[in-house]
Short mmCIF file of C-alpha atoms in Angstrom, two decimals:
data_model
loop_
_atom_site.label_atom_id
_atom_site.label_comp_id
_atom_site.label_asym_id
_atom_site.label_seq_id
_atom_site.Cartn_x
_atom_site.Cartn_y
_atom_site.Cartn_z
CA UNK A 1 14.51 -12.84 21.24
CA UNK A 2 12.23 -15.71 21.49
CA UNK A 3 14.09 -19.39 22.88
CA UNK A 4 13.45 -21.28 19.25
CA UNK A 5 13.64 -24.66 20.59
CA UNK A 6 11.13 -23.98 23.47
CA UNK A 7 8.58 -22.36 21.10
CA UNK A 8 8.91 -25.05 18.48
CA UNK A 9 8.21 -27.56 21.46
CA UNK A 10 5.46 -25.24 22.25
CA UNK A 11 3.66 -25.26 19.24
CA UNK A 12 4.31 -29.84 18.65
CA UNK A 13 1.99 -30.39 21.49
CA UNK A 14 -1.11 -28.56 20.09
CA UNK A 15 -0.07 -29.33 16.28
CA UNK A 16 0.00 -32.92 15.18
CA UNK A 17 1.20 -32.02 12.02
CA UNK A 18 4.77 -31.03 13.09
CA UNK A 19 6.04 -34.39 14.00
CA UNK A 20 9.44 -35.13 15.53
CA UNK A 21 11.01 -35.60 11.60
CA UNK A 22 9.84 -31.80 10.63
CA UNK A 23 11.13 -30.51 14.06
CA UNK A 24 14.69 -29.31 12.69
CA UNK A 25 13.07 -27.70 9.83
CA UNK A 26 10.15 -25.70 11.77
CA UNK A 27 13.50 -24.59 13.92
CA UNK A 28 15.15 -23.29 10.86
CA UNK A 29 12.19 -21.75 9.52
CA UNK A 30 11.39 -19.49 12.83
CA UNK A 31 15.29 -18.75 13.09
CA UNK A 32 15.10 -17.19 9.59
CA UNK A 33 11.90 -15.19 10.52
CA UNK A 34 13.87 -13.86 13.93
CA UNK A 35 16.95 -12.49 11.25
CA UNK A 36 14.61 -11.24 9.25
CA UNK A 37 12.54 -9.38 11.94
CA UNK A 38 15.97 -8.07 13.34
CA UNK A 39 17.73 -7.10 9.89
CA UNK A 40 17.94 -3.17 10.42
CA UNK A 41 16.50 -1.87 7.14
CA UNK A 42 16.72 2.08 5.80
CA UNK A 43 16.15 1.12 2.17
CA UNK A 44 15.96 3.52 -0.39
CA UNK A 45 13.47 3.24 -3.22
CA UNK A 46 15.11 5.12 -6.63
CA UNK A 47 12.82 5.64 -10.07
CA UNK A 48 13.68 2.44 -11.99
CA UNK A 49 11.39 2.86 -14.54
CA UNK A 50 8.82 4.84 -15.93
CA UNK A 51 6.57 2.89 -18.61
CA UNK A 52 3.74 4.65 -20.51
CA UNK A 53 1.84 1.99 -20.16
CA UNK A 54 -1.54 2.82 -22.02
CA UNK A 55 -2.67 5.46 -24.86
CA UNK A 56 -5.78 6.08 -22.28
CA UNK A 57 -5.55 6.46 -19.13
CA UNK A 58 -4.89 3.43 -16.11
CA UNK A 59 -7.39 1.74 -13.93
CA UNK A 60 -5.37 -0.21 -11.95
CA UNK A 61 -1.98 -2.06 -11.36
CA UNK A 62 -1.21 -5.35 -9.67
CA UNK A 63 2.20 -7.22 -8.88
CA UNK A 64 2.35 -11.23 -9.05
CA UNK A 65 3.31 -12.37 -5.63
CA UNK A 66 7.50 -11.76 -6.34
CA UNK A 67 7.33 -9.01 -8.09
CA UNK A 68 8.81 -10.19 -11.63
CA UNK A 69 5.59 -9.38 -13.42
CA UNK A 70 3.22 -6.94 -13.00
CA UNK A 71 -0.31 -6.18 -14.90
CA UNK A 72 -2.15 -2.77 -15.94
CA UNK A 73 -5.61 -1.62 -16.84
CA UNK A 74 -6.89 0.58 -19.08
CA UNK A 75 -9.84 2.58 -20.12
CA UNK A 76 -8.43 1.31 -23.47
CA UNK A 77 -9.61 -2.07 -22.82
CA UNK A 78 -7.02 -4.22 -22.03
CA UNK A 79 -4.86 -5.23 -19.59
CA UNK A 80 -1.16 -5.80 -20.30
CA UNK A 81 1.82 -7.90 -18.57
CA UNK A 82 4.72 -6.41 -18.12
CA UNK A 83 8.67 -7.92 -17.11
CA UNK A 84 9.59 -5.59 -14.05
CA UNK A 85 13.08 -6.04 -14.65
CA UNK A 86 13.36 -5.08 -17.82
CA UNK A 87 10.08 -2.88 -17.91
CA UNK A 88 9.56 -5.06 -21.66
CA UNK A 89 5.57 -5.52 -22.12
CA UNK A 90 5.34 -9.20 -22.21
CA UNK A 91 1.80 -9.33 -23.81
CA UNK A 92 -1.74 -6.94 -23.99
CA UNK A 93 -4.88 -9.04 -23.04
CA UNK A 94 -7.67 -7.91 -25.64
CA UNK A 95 -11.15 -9.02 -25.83
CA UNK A 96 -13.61 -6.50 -23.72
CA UNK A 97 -15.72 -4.30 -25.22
CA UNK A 98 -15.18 -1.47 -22.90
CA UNK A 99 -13.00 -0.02 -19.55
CA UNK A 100 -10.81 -2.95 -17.93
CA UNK A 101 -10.90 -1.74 -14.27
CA UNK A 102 -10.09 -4.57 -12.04
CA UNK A 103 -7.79 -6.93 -12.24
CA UNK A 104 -5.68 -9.49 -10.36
CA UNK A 105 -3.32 -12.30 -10.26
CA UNK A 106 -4.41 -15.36 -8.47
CA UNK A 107 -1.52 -15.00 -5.81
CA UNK A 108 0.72 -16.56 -4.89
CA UNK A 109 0.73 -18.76 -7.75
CA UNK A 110 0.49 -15.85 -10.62
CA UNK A 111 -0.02 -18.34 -13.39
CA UNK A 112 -3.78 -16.29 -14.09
CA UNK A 113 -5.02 -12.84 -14.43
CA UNK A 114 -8.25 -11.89 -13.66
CA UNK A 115 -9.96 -8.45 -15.83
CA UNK A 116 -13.20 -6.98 -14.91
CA UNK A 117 -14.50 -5.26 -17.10
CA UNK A 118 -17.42 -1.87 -17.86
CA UNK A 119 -18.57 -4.68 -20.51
CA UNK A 120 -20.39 -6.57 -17.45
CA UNK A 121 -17.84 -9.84 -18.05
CA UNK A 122 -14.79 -11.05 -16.40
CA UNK A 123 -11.80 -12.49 -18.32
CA UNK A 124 -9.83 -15.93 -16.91
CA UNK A 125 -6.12 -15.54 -18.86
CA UNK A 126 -2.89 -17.39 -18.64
CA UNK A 127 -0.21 -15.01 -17.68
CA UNK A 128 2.77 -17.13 -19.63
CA UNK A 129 0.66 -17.59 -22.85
CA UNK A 130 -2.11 -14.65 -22.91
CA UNK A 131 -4.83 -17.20 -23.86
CA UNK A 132 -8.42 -16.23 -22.84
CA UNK A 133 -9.34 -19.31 -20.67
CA UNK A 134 -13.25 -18.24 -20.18
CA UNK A 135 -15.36 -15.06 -20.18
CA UNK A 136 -17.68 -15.35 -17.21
CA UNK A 137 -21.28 -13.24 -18.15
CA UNK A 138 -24.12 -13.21 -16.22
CA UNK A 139 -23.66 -9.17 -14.17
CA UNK A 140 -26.26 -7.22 -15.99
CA UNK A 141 -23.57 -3.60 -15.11
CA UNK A 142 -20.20 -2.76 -14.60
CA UNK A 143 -17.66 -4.86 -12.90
CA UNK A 144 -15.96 -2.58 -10.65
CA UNK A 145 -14.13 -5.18 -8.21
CA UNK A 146 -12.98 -8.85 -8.26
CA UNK A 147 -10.73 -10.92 -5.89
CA UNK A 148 -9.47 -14.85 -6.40
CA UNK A 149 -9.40 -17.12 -3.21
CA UNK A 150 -5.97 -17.73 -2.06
CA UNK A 151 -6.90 -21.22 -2.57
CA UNK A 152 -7.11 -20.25 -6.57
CA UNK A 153 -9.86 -22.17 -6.92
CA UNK A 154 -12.60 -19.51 -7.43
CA UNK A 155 -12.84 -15.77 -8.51
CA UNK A 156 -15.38 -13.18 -6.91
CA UNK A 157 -16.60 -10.26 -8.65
CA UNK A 158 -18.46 -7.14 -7.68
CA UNK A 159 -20.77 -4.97 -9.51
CA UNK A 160 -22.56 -2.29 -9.77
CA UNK A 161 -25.85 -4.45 -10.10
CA UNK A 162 -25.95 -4.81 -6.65
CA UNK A 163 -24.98 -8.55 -6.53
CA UNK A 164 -21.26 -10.62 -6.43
CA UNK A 165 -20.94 -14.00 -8.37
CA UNK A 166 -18.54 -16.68 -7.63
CA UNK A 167 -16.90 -18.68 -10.18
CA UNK A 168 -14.89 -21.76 -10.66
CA UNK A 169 -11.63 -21.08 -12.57
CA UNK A 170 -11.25 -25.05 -13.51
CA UNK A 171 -14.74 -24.91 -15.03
CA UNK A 172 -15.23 -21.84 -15.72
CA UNK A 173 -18.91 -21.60 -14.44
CA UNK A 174 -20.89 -19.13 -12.48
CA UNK A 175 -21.07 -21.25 -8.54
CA UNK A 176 -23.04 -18.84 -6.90
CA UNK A 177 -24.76 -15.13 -7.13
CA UNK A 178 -24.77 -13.76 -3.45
CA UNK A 179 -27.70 -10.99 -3.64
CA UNK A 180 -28.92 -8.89 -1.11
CA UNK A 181 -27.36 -5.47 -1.16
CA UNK A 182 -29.70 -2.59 -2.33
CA UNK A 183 -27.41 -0.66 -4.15
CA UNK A 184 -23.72 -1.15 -5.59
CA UNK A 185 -20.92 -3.71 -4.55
CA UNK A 186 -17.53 -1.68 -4.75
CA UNK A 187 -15.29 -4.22 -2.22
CA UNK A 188 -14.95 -7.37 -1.62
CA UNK A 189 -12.74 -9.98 -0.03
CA UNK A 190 -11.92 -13.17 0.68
CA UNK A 191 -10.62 -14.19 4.46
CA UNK A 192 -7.53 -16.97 4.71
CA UNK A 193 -9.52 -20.11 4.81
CA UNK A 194 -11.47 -19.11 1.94
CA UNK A 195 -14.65 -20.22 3.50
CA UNK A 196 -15.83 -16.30 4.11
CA UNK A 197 -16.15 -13.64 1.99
CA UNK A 198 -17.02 -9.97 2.56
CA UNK A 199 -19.09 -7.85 0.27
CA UNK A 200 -18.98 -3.88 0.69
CA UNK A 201 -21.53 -1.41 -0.81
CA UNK A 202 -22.87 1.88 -1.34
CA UNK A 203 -25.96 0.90 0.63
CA UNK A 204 -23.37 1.51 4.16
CA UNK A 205 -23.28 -1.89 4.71
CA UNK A 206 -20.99 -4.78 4.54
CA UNK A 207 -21.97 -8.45 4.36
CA UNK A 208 -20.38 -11.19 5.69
CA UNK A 209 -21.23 -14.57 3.16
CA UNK A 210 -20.59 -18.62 3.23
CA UNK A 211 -18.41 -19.32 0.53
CA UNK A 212 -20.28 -22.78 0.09
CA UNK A 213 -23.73 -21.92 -0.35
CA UNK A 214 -23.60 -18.46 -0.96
CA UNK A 215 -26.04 -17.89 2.20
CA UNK A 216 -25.74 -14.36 3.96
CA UNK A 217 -24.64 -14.62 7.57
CA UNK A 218 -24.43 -11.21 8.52
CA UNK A 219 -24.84 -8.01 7.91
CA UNK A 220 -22.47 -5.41 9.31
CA UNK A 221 -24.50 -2.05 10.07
CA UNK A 222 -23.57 1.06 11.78
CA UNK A 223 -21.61 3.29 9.25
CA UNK A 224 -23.96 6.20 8.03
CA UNK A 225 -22.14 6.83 4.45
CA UNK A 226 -20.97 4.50 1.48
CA UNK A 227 -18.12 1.73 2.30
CA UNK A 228 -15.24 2.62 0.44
CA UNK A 229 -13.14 -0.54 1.93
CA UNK A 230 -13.44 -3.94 3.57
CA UNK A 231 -10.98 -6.63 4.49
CA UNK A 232 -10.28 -9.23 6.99
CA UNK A 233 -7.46 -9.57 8.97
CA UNK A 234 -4.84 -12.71 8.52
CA UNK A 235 -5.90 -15.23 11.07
CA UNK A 236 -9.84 -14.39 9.77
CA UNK A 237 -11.06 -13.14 13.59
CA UNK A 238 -11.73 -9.68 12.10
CA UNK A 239 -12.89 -7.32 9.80
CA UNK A 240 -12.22 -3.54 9.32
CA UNK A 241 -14.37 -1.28 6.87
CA UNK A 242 -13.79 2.35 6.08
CA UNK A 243 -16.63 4.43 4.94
CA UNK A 244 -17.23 7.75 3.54
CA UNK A 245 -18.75 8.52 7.04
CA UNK A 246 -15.09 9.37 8.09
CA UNK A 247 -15.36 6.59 10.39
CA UNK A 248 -12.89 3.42 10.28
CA UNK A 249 -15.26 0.20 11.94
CA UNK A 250 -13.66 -2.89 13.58
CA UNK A 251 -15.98 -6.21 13.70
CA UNK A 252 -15.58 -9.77 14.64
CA UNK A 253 -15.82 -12.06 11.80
CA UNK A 254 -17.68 -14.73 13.20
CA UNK A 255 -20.30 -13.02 14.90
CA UNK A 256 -20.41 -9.81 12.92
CA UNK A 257 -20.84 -7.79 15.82
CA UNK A 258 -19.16 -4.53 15.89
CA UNK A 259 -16.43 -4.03 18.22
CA UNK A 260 -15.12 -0.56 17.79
CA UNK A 261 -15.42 2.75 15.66
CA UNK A 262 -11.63 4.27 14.83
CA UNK A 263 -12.34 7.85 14.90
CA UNK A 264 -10.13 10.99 14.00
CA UNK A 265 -10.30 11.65 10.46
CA UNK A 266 -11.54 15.16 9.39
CA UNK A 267 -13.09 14.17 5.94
CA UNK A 268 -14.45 10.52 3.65
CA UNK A 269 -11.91 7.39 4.38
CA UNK A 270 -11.21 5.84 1.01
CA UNK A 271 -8.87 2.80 1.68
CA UNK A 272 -8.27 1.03 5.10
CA UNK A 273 -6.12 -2.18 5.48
CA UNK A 274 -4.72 -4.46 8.24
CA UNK A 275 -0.71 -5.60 7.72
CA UNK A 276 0.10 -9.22 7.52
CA UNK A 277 0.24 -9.79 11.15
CA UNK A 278 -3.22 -8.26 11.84
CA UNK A 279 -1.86 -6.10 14.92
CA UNK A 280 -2.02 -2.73 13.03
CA UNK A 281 -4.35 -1.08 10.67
CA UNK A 282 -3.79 1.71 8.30
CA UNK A 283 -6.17 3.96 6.96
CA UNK A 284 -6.40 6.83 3.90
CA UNK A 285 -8.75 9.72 3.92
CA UNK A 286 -10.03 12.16 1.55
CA UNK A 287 -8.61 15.28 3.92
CA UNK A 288 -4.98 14.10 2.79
CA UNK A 289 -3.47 11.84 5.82
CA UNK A 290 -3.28 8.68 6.83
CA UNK A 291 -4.01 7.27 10.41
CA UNK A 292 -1.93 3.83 12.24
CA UNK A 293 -4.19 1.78 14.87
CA UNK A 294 -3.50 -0.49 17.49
CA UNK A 295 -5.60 -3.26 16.22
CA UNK A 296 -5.97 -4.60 20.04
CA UNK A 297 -6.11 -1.11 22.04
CA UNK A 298 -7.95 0.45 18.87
CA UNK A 299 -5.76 3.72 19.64
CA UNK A 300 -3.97 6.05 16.90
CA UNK A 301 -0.78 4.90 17.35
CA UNK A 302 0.49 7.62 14.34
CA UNK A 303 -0.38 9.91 12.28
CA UNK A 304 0.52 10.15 8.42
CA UNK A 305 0.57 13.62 7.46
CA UNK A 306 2.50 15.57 4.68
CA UNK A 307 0.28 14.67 1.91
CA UNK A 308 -1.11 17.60 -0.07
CA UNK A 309 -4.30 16.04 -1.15
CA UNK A 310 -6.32 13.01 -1.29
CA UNK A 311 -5.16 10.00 -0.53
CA UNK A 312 -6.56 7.13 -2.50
CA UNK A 313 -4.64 4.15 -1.60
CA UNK A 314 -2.82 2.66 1.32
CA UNK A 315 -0.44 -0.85 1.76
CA UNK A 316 2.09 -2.16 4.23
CA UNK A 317 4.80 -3.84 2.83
CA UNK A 318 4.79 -7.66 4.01
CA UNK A 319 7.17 -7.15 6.65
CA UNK A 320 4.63 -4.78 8.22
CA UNK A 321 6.97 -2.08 9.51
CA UNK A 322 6.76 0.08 6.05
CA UNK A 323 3.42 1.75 4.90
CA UNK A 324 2.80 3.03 1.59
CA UNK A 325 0.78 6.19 0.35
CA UNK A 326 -0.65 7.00 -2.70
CA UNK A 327 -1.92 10.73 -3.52
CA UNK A 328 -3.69 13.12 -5.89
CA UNK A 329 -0.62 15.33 -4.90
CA UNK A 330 0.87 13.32 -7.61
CA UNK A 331 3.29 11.68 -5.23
CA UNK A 332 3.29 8.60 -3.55
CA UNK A 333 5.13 8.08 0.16
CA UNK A 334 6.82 5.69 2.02
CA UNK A 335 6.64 5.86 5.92
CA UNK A 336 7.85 3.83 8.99
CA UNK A 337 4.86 2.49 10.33
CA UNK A 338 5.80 2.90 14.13
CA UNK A 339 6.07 6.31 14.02
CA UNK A 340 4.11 7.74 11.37
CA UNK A 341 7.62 9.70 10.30
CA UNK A 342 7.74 10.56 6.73
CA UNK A 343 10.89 8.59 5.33
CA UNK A 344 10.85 9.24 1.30
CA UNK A 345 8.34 10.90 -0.79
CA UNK A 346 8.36 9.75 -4.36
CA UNK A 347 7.92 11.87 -6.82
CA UNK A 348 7.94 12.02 -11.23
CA UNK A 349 3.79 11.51 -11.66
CA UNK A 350 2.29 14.36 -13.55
CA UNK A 351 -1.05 14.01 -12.48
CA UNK A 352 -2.43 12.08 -9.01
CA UNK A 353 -1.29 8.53 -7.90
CA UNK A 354 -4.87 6.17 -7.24
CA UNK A 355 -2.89 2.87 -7.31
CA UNK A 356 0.10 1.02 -6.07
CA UNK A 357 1.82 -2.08 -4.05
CA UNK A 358 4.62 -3.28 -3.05
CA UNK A 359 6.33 -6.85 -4.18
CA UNK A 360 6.16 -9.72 -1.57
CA UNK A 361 10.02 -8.88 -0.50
CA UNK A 362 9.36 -5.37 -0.36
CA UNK A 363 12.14 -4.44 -2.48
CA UNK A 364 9.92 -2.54 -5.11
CA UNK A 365 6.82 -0.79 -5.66
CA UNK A 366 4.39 0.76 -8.51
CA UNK A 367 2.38 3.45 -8.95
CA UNK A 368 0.27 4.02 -11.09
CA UNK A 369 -1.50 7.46 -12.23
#
């Protein structure tokens, strides 16, 4: 309900950038985000496809930023990249020597995949062509995590040897180990600017690094149990970790000191997660519901319960009013995020759901068991 023209005049006097010739078009832009924050929306998600993806079982799955492609892993050892549309695999990426368990598309430009792998390497590939651009080595265990900058200028990967690396994807070289956990990295994250990145381990703590020089410049302390999950918020102010404590921990970014401790949860938190606009966050627990927070007031705001077991995984959708389950019920469910109320449950799994994401529209999602 905002007056456009005011707010765009607003935001010219403290942003040089938007001069007089770009005003119309700054108008237009926040006009198109009021309709879209006002278009009433009760969409229903139907089973579109259902793709037996692997002959083992999955690892992981991972949209490109629209949606028309999306990538699996496999305890088989490779990843493959598949047309959502048609649900036609477009390509299998082979070359590791053992488990593919992370993977990612360097969103949002989606033209390379990412694979971390048990093999102790990480794969660069074109998505269009499948070509193996470089195989990063220098982890001495498993690869359990990785992450590009949204820059798409570097890659980060975790493992189980206690240390991240960097690397640049245009050379393909190792820019920086960032050492200093005493047991295994299982998160990590970049923030916006790509300047930061967080590290998360089975030590309880979570590190805060310079992206530059790889120097440590804090170290978040206070959970009494593994982190499970780390991530900072859009505008890079904050950072929320779950931890198998049962806790849920708010921090500031920049000074790493700890703010507040989300409380409620009867058993381990597994995944926690801000949405785009950094105002709520969502977390997933092991005693098989999920919790909304006021990111500000740091009060339960709802409560996401129906789930019959576990829940391993937990998303907004971009438009941050949608929230997205996944369970070892073998279901996955979709609820407003306002009111915690249950809208669909999705069912056809066989076995439990640890994976899945919505598309950038938030028009479709995958799951993956």
């Amino acid at each position: 309900s905002t007056d456009v023209i005011a707010l765009v005049e607003e935001i010219q006097k403290g942003e040089p950038l938007i001069t007089a010739s770009c005003k119309e078009y700054v108008i237009n832009l926040v006009r198109r985000l009021q309709e879209k924050l006002g278009e009433q929306e009760d969409h229903k998600f139907y089973l579109f496809k259902v793709l037996r993806a692997h002959m083992l079982p999955l690892t992981n799955v991972a949209f490109n930023k629209s949606g028309s492609r999306f990538i699996t892993g496999s305890y088989d050892r490779t990843c493959k990249v598949w047309d959502t549309a048609s649900g036609e695999e477009l390509r299998t990426l082979e070359g590791h020597r053992n488990v593919v368990f992370a993977i990612a598309f360097n969103n949002p430009y989606g033209d390379k995949i990412a694979t971390g792998s048990f093999d102790n390497t990480c794969k660069l590939w074109s998505t269009e062509t499948g070509k193996c651009y470089y195989t990063f080595r220098g982890h001495t265990a498993e690869i359990v995590c990785l992450s590009f900058n949204l820059q798409s200028t570097l890659v980060a990967t975790g493992s189980m040897d206690t240390t991240a690396k960097l690397w640049d994807i245009e050379k393909g070289e190792e820019v920086v180990t960032l050492s200093g956990h005493s047991a295994e990295i299982i998160t990590l994250s970049f923030n916006t600017t790509g300047d930061r990145i967080i590290t998360g381990s089975f030590d309880n703590t979570v590190a805060v690094w310079e992206v530059v020089t790889g120097r440590m410049l804090h170290t978040l302390i206070g959970h009494r149990g593994e982190i499970s999950s780390a991530q900072f918020n859009w505008d890079c102010s904050l950072i929320v970790t779950g931890s198998m404590d049962k806790t849920c921990m708010l921090w500031n970014a920049m000074t790493g000191a700890h703010i507040a401790t989300l409380t409620g949860h009867s058993d381990e938190i597994l995944d926690v997660c801000f949405d785009y606009a950094g105002q709520r966050i969502a977390t997933a627990s092991a005693d098989g519901s999920g919790r909304v927070y006021n990111a500000e007031t740091r009060k339960c705001i709802a409560k996401l319960e129906g789930h019959g077991c576990e829940i391993s995984k937990i998303c907004f959708n971009p438009k941050g009013n949608r929230i997205l389950t996944a369970s070892s019920d073998k279901t996955a469910r979709l609820w407003d995020a306002a009111t915690g109320h249950c809208l669909q449950i999705l069912e056809g799994h066989s076995d439990e759901i640890f994976s899945c994401a919505f598309n950038y529209k938030g028009d479709i999602i995958i799951t993956g068991n």
